[in-house]
CSV table of C-alpha atoms in Angstrom, one decimal:
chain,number,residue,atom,x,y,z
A,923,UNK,CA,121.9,-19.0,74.2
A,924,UNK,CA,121.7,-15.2,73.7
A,925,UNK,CA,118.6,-13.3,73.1
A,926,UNK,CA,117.1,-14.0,69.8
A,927,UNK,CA,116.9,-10.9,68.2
A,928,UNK,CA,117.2,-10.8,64.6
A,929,UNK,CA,120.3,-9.6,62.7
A,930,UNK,CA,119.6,-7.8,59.8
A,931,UNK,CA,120.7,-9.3,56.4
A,932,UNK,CA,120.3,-5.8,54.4
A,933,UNK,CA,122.3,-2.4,54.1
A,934,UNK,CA,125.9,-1.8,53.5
A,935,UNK,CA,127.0,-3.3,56.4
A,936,UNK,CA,126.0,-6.9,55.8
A,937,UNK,CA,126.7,-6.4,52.2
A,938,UNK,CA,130.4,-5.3,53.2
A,939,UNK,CA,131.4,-8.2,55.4
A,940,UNK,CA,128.5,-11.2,55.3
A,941,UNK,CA,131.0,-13.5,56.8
A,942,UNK,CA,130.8,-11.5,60.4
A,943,UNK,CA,127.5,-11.3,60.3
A,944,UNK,CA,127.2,-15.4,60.2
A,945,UNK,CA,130.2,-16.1,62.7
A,946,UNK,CA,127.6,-13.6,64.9
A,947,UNK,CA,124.7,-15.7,63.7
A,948,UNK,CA,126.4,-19.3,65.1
A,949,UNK,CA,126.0,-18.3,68.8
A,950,UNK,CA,122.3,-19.4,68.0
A,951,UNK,CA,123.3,-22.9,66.9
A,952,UNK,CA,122.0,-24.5,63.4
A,953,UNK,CA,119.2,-22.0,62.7
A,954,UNK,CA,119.4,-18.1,63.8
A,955,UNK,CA,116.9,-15.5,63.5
A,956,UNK,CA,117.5,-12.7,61.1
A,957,UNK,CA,115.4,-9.9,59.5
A,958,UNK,CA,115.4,-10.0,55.7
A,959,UNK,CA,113.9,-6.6,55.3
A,960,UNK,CA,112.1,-4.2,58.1
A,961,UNK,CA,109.9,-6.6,59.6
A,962,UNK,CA,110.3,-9.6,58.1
A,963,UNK,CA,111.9,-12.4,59.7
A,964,UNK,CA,113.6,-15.4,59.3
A,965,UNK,CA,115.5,-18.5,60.5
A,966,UNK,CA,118.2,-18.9,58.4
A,967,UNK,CA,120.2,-22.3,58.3
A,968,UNK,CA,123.9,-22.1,58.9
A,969,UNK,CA,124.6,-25.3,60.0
A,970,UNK,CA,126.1,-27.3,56.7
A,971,UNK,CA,123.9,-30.8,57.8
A,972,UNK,CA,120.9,-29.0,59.1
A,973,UNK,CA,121.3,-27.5,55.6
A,974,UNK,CA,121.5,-30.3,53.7
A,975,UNK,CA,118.7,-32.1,55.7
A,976,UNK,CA,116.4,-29.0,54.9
A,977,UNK,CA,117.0,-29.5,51.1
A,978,UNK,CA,115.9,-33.0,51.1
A,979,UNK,CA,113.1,-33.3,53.1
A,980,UNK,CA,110.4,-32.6,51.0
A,981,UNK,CA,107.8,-34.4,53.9
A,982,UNK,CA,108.2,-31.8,56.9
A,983,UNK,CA,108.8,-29.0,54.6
A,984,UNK,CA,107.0,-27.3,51.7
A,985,UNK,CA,108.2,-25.0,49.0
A,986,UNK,CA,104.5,-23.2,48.6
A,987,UNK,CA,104.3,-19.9,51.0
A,988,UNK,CA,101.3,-18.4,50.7
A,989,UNK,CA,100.4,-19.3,54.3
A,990,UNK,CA,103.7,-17.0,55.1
A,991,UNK,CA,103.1,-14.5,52.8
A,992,UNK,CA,99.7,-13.8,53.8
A,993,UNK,CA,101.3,-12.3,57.3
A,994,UNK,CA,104.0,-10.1,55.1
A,995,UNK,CA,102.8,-6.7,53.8
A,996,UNK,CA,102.2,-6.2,50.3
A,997,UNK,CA,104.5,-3.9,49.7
A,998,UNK,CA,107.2,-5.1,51.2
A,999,UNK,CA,110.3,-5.4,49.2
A,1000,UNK,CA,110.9,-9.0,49.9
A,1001,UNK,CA,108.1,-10.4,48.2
A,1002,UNK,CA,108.8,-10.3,44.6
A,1003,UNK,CA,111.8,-12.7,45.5
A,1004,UNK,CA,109.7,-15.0,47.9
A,1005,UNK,CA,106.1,-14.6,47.0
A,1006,UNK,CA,104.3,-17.5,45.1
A,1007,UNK,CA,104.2,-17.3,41.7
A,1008,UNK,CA,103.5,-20.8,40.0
A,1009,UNK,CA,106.5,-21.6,39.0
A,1010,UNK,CA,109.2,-25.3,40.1
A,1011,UNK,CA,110.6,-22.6,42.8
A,1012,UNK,CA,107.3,-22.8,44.7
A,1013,UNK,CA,106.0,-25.7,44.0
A,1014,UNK,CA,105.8,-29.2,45.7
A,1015,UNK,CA,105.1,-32.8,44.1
A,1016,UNK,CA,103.6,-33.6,40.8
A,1017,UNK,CA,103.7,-29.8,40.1
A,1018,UNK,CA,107.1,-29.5,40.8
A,1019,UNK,CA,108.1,-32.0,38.7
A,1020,UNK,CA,106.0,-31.0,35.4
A,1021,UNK,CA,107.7,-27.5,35.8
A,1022,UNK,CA,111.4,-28.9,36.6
A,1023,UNK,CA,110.6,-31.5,33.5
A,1024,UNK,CA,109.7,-28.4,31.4
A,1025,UNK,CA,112.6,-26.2,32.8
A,1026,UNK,CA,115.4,-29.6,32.4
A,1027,UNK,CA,114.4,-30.4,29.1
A,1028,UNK,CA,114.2,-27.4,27.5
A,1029,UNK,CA,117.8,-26.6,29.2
A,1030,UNK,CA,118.9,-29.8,27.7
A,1031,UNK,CA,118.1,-28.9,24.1
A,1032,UNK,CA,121.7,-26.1,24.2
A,1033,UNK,CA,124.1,-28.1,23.0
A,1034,UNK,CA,127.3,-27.4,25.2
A,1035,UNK,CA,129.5,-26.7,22.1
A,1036,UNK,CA,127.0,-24.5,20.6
A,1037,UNK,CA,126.7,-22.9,24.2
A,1038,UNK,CA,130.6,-22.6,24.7
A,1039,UNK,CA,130.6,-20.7,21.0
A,1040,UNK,CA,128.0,-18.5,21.8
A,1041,UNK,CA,129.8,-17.5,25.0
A,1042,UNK,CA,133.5,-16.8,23.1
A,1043,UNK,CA,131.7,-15.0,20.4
A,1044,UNK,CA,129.9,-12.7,22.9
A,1045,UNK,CA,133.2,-12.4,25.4
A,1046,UNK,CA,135.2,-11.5,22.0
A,1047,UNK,CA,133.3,-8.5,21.2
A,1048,UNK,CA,132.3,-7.6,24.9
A,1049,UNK,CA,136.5,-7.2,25.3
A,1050,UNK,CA,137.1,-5.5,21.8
A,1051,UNK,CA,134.9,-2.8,23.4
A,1052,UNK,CA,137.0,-1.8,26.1
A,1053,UNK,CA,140.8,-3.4,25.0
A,1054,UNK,CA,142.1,-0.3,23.3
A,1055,UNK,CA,141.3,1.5,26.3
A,1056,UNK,CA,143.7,0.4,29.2
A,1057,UNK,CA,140.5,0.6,31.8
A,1058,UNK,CA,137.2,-1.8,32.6
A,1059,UNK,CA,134.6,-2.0,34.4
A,1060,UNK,CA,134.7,-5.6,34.7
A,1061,UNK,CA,131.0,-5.8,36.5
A,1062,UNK,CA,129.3,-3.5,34.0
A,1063,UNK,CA,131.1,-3.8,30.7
A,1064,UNK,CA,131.9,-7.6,30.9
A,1065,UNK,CA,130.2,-9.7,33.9
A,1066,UNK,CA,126.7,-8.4,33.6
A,1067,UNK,CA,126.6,-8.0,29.6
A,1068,UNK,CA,127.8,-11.4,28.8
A,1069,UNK,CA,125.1,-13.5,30.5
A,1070,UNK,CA,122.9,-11.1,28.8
A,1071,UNK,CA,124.0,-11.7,24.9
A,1072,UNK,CA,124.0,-15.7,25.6
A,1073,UNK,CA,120.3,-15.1,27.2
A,1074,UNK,CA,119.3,-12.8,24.6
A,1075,UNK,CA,120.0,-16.0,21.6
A,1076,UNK,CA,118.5,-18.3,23.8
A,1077,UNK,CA,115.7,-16.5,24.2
A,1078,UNK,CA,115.2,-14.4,21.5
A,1079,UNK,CA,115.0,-11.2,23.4
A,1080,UNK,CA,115.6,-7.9,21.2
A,1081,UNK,CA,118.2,-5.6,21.7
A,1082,UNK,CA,116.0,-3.0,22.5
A,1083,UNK,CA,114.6,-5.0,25.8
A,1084,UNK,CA,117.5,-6.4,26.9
A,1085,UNK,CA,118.6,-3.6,29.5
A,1086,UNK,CA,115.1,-3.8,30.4
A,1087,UNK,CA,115.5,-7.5,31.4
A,1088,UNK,CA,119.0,-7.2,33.3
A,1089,UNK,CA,117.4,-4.1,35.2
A,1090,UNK,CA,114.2,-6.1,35.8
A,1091,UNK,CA,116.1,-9.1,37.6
A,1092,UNK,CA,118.5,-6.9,39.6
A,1093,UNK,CA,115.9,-4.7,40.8
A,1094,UNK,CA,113.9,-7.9,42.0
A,1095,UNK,CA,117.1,-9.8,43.6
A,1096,UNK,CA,118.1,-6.3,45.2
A,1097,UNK,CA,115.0,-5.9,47.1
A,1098,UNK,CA,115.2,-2.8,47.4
A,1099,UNK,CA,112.0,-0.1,47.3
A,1100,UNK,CA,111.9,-0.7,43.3
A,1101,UNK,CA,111.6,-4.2,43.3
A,1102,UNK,CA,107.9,-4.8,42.6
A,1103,UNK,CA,108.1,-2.3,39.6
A,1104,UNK,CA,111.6,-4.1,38.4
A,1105,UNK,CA,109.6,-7.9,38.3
A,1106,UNK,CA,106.2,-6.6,37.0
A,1107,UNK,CA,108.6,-4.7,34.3
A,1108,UNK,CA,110.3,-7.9,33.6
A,1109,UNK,CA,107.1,-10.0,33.4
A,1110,UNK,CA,105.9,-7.7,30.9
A,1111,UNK,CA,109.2,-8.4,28.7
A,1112,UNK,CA,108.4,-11.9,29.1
A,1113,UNK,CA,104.8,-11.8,28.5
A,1114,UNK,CA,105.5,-10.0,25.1
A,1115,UNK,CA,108.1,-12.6,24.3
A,1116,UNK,CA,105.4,-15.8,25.1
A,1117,UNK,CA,102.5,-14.1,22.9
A,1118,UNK,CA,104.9,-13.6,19.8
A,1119,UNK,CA,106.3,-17.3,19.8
A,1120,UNK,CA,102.8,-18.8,20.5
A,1121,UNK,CA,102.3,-17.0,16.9
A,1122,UNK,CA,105.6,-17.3,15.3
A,1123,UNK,CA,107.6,-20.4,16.9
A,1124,UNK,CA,111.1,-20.1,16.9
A,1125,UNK,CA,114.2,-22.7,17.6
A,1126,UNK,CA,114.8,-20.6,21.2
A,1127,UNK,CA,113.8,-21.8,24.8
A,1128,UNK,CA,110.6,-20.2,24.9
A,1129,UNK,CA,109.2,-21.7,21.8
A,1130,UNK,CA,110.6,-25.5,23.3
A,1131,UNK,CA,108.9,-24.6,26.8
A,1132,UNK,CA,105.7,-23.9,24.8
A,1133,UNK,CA,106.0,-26.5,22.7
A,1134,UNK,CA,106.9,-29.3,25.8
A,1135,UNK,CA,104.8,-32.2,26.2
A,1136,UNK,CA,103.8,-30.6,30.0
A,1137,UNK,CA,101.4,-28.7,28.1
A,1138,UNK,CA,102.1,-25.1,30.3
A,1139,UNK,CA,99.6,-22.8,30.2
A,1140,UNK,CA,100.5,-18.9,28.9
A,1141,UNK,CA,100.5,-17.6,32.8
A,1142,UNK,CA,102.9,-21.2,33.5
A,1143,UNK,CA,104.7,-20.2,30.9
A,1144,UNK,CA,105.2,-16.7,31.7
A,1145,UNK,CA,106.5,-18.0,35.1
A,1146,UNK,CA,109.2,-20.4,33.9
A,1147,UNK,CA,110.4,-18.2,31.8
A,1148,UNK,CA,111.0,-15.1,34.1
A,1149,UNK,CA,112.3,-17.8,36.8
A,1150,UNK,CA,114.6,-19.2,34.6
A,1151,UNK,CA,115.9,-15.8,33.6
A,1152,UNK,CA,116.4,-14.1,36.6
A,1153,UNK,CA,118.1,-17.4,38.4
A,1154,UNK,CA,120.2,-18.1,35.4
A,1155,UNK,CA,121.7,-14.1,34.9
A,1156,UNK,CA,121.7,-12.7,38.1
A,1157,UNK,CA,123.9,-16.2,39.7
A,1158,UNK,CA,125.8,-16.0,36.5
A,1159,UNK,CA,126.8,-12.6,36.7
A,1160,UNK,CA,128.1,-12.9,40.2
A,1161,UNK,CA,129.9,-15.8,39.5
A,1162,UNK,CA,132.1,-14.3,36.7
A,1163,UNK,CA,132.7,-10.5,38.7
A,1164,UNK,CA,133.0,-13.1,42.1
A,1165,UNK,CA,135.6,-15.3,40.6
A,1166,UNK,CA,137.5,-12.3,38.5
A,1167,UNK,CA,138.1,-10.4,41.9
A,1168,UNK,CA,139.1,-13.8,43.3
A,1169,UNK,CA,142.0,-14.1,40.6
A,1170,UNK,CA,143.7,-10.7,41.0
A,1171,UNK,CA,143.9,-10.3,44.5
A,1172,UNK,CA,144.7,-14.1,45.6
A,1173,UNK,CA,148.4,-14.7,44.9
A,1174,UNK,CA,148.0,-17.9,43.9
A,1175,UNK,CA,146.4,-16.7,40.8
A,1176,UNK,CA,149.1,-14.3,39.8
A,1177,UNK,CA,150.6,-16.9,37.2
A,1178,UNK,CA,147.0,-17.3,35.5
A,1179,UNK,CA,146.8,-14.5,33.2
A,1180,UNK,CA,150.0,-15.2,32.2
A,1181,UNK,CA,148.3,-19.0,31.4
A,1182,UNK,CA,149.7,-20.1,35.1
A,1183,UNK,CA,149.0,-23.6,36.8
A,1184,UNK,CA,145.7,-22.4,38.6
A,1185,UNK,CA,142.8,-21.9,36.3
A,1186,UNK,CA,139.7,-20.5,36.0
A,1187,UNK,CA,137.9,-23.5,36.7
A,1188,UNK,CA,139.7,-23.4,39.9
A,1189,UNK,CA,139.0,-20.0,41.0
A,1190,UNK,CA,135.2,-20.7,40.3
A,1191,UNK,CA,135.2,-23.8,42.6
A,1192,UNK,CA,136.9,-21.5,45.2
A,1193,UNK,CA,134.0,-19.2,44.6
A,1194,UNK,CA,131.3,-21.3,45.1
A,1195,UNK,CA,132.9,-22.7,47.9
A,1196,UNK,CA,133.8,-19.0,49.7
A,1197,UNK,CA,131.4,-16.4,48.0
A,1198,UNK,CA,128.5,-17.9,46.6
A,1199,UNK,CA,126.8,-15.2,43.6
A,1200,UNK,CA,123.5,-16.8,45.7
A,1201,UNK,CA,124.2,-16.7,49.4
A,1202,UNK,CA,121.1,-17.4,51.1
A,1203,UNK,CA,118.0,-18.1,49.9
A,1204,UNK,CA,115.9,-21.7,49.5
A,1205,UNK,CA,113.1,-21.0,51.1
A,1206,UNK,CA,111.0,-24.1,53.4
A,1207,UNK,CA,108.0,-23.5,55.0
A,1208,UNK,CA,107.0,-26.1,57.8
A,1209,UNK,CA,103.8,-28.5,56.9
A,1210,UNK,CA,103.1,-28.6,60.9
A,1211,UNK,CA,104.8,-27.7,63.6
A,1212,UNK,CA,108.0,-29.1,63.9
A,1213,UNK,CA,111.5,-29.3,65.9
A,1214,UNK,CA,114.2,-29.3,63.6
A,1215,UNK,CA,118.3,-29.2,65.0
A,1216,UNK,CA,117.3,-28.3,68.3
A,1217,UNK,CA,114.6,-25.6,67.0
A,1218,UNK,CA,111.2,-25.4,67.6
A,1219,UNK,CA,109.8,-24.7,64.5
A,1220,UNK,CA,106.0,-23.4,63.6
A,1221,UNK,CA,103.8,-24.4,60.6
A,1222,UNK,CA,104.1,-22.0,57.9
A,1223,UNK,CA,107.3,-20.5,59.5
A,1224,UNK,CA,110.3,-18.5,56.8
A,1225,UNK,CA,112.8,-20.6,56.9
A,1226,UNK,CA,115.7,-20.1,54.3
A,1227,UNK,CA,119.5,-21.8,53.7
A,1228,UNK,CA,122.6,-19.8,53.8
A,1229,UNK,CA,124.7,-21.6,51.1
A,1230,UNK,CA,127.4,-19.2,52.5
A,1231,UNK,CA,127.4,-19.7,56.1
A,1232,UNK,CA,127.3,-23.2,55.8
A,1233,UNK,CA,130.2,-23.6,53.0
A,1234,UNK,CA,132.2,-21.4,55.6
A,1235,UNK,CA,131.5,-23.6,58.0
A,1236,UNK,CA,133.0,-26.9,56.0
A,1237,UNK,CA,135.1,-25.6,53.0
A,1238,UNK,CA,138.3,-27.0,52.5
A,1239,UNK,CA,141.1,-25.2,54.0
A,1240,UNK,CA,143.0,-22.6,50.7
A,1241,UNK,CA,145.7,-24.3,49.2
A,1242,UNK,CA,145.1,-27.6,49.8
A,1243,UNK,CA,144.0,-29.7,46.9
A,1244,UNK,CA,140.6,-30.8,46.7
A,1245,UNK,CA,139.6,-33.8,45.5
A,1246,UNK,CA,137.6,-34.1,42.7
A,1247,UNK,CA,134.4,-35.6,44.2
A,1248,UNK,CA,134.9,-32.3,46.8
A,1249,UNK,CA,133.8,-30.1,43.9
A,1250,UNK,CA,130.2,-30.5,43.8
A,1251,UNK,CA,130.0,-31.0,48.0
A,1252,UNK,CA,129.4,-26.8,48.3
A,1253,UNK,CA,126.2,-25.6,48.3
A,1254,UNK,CA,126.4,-22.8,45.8
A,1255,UNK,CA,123.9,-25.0,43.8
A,1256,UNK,CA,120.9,-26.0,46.4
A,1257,UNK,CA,120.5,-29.2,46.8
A,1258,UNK,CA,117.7,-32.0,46.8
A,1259,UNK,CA,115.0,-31.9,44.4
A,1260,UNK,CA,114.9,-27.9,43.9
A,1261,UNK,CA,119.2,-27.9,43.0
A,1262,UNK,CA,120.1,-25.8,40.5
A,1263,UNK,CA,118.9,-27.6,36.9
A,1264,UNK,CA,121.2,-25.0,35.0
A,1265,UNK,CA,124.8,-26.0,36.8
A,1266,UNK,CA,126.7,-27.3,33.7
A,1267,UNK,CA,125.3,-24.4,31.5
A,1268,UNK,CA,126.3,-22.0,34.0
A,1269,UNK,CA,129.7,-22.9,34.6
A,1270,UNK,CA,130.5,-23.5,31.0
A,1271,UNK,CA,129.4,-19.8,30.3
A,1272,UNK,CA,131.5,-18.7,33.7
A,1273,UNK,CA,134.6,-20.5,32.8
A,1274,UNK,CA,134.7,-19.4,29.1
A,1275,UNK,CA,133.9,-16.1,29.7
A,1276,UNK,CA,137.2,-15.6,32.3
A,1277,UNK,CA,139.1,-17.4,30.4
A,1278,UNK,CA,139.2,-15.9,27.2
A,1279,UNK,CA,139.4,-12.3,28.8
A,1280,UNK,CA,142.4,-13.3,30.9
A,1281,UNK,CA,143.8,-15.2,27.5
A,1282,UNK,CA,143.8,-11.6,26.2
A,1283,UNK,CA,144.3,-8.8,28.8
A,1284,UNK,CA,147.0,-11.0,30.8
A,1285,UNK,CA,148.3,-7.8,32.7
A,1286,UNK,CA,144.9,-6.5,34.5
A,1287,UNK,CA,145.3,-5.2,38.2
A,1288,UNK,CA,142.8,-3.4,40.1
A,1289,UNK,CA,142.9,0.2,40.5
A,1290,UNK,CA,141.5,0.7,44.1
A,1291,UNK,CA,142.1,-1.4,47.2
A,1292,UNK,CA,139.8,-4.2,47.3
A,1293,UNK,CA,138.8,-3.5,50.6
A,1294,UNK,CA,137.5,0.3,48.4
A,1295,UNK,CA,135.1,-2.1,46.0
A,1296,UNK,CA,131.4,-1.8,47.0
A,1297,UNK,CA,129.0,-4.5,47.3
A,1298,UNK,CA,125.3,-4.7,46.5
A,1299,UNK,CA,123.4,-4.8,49.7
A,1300,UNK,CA,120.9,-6.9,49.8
A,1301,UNK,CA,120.0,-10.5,51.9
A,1302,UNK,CA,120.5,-13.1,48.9
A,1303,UNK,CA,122.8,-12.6,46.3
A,1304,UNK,CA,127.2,-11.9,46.6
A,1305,UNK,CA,127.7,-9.1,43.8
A,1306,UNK,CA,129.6,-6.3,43.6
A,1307,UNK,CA,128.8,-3.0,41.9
A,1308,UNK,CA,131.9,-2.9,40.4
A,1309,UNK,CA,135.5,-4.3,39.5
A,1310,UNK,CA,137.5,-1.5,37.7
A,1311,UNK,CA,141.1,-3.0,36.6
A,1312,UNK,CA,143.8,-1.5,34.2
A,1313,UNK,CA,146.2,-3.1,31.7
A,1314,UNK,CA,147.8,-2.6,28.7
A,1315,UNK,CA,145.9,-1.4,26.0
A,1316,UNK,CA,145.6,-3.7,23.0
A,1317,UNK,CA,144.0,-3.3,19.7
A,1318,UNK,CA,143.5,-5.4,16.6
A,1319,UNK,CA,140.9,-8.1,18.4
């Protein structure tokens, strides 16, 4: 075993090409120290069953990390994504499950078809914007917006607050310098939002998570809210920019926007397979000390899951047909008690959105190289900045 020397998992050149950085990381076995901003470390998880196990064992590790966060500077940028808050993310036991009952039910109350109309209606006049004009931004004008219009109706966020909110939840997943003033700004959106539905209940989540029989508190409220927010936009934007990119520059994909054999739904399932929107995060905290894959592991100690590394590591080899069952076997969505509870919702809103855009501009192409497109740096999510594309301009939508 080499020295174990943390690799850094922020700045342009782990943001460029994440996929070296892990085949680096794997001369450390299962777990491999990195640094998730200047001076903070990490194991991260690589290994796809030392993965796995990590998700379900809810007896050697804890979800709660203010033991950790207590030995991580204040103002470190890292914290707004990891520090606790009390919210399902953090949480452990009978906690955990009021929250996740409070986040699951609520969820459960969209009605996919109502969900699916909300997400055409919103993709329609996202594209009419831009159609007439041969040229997109397909990250700004499309990816990122879309999310944001279903949000905003589920929600009940107004206009005026929504760039507000998608600034708020980038700023906090970039970590970056700004990312304590992006969450506090995006709490106080939230907070706002809680105190005007506790007076004037409305059929949107936040009046259904006030109203659930969990009986959340305004603070617990707050939390849920914000959590469910920023983990359902963010993910969702990368998803649809992630898979996009995925369908113009993989041959296999050139029939589709002509209505070709491979679909959207395929290119997404490729996606979350190869480029998770969330690449690493999950964060476990040892109860006591602990060896774990050949690790020794101290109480309290960061320890997070790269979905990424570990999907490279047991993906199904491109182009051959993958079972069914195989679809949900990535880890784009956690797993264990603290998976995703928003899965369905997000890749009925993913799936819709790219296919009624490629249903209508069936000639887009990139206009730079793809190896020219820029990423967001930064240790958790997969996004790029950008994804500008040409076609043929077409009015009367």
């Amino acid at each position: 075993m080499t020295t174990a020397t943390p690799l850094a998992l922020y700045g342009p050149d782990f943001a460029a090409d994440p996929a070296a950085h892990y085949e680096r990381l794997r001369v450390h076995g299962p777990l491999a120290p990195v640094e998730l901003a200047p001076g903070v470390e990490a194991l991260l998880v690589i290994d796809y069953q030392a993965a796995l196990d990590l998700l379900r064992d809810t007896h050697t590790f804890s979800k709660d990390p203010r033991a950790w966060q207590a030995t991580v500077p204040q103002d470190s940028p890292i914290l707004p994504m990891l520090a606790y808050r009390p919210t399902a993310l953090f949480s452990d036991g009978e906690t955990h499950a009021r929250y996740r009952a409070a986040i699951t039910d609520s969820l459960g109350l969209i009605e996919p078809h109502v969900l699916q109309r909300q997400v055409a209606v919103a993709a329609q006049r996202l594209i009419r914007d831009f159609a007439a004009t041969g040229t997109a931004d397909l990250v700004t004008q499309y990816a990122r917006q879309l999310p944001l219009h279903v949000f905003n109706s589920w929600f009940g966020v107004p206009e005026e607050d929504s760039e507000r909110l998608v600034n708020g939840i980038a700023g906090m997943v970039n970590s970056a310098a700004n990312a304590a003033a992006a969450y506090a700004d995006l709490v106080a959106v939230v907070t706002r939002l809680v105190a005007d539905r506790r007076a004037r209940p409305r059929r949107d989540l936040i009046s259904w998570f006030l109203a659930h029989p969990a009986g959340l508190e305004n603070d617990e409220v707050i939390r849920q809210i914000t959590l469910t927010m920023s983990a359902g936009h963010e993910p969702s934007t990368n998803l649809i920019g992630n898979a996009l990119l995925h369908m113009l520059t993989d041959p296999r994909y050139a029939g589709s926007l002509y209505g070709g054999a491979m679909t959207a739904h395929e290119a997404i399932n490729e996606v979350l397979w190869q480029d998770p929107p969330m690449a690493n995060f999950s964060a476990h905290y040892p109860r006591y000390d602990t060896d774990f894959h050949g690790r020794r592991l101290r109480a309290g100690q960061l320890v997070l899951v790269s979905y990424a590394a570990a999907n490279l590591q047991s993906r199904p080899e491109v182009g051959h047909d993958l079972p069914r069952s195989g679809e949900n076997a990535h880890l784009a969505w956690a797993a264990g008690p603290h998976g995703c509870p928003a899965r369905q919702p997000a890749l009925l809103i993913a799936i819709t959105a790219i296919e009624r855009l490629t249903s209508h501009l069936t000639d887009m192409e990139l206009t730079c190289s793809p190896t020219d497109l820029i990423w967001r740096p930064g240790p958790f999510h997969r996004a790029l900045t950008a994804l500008p594309v040409r076609f043929t301009p077409l009015t009367g939508l």
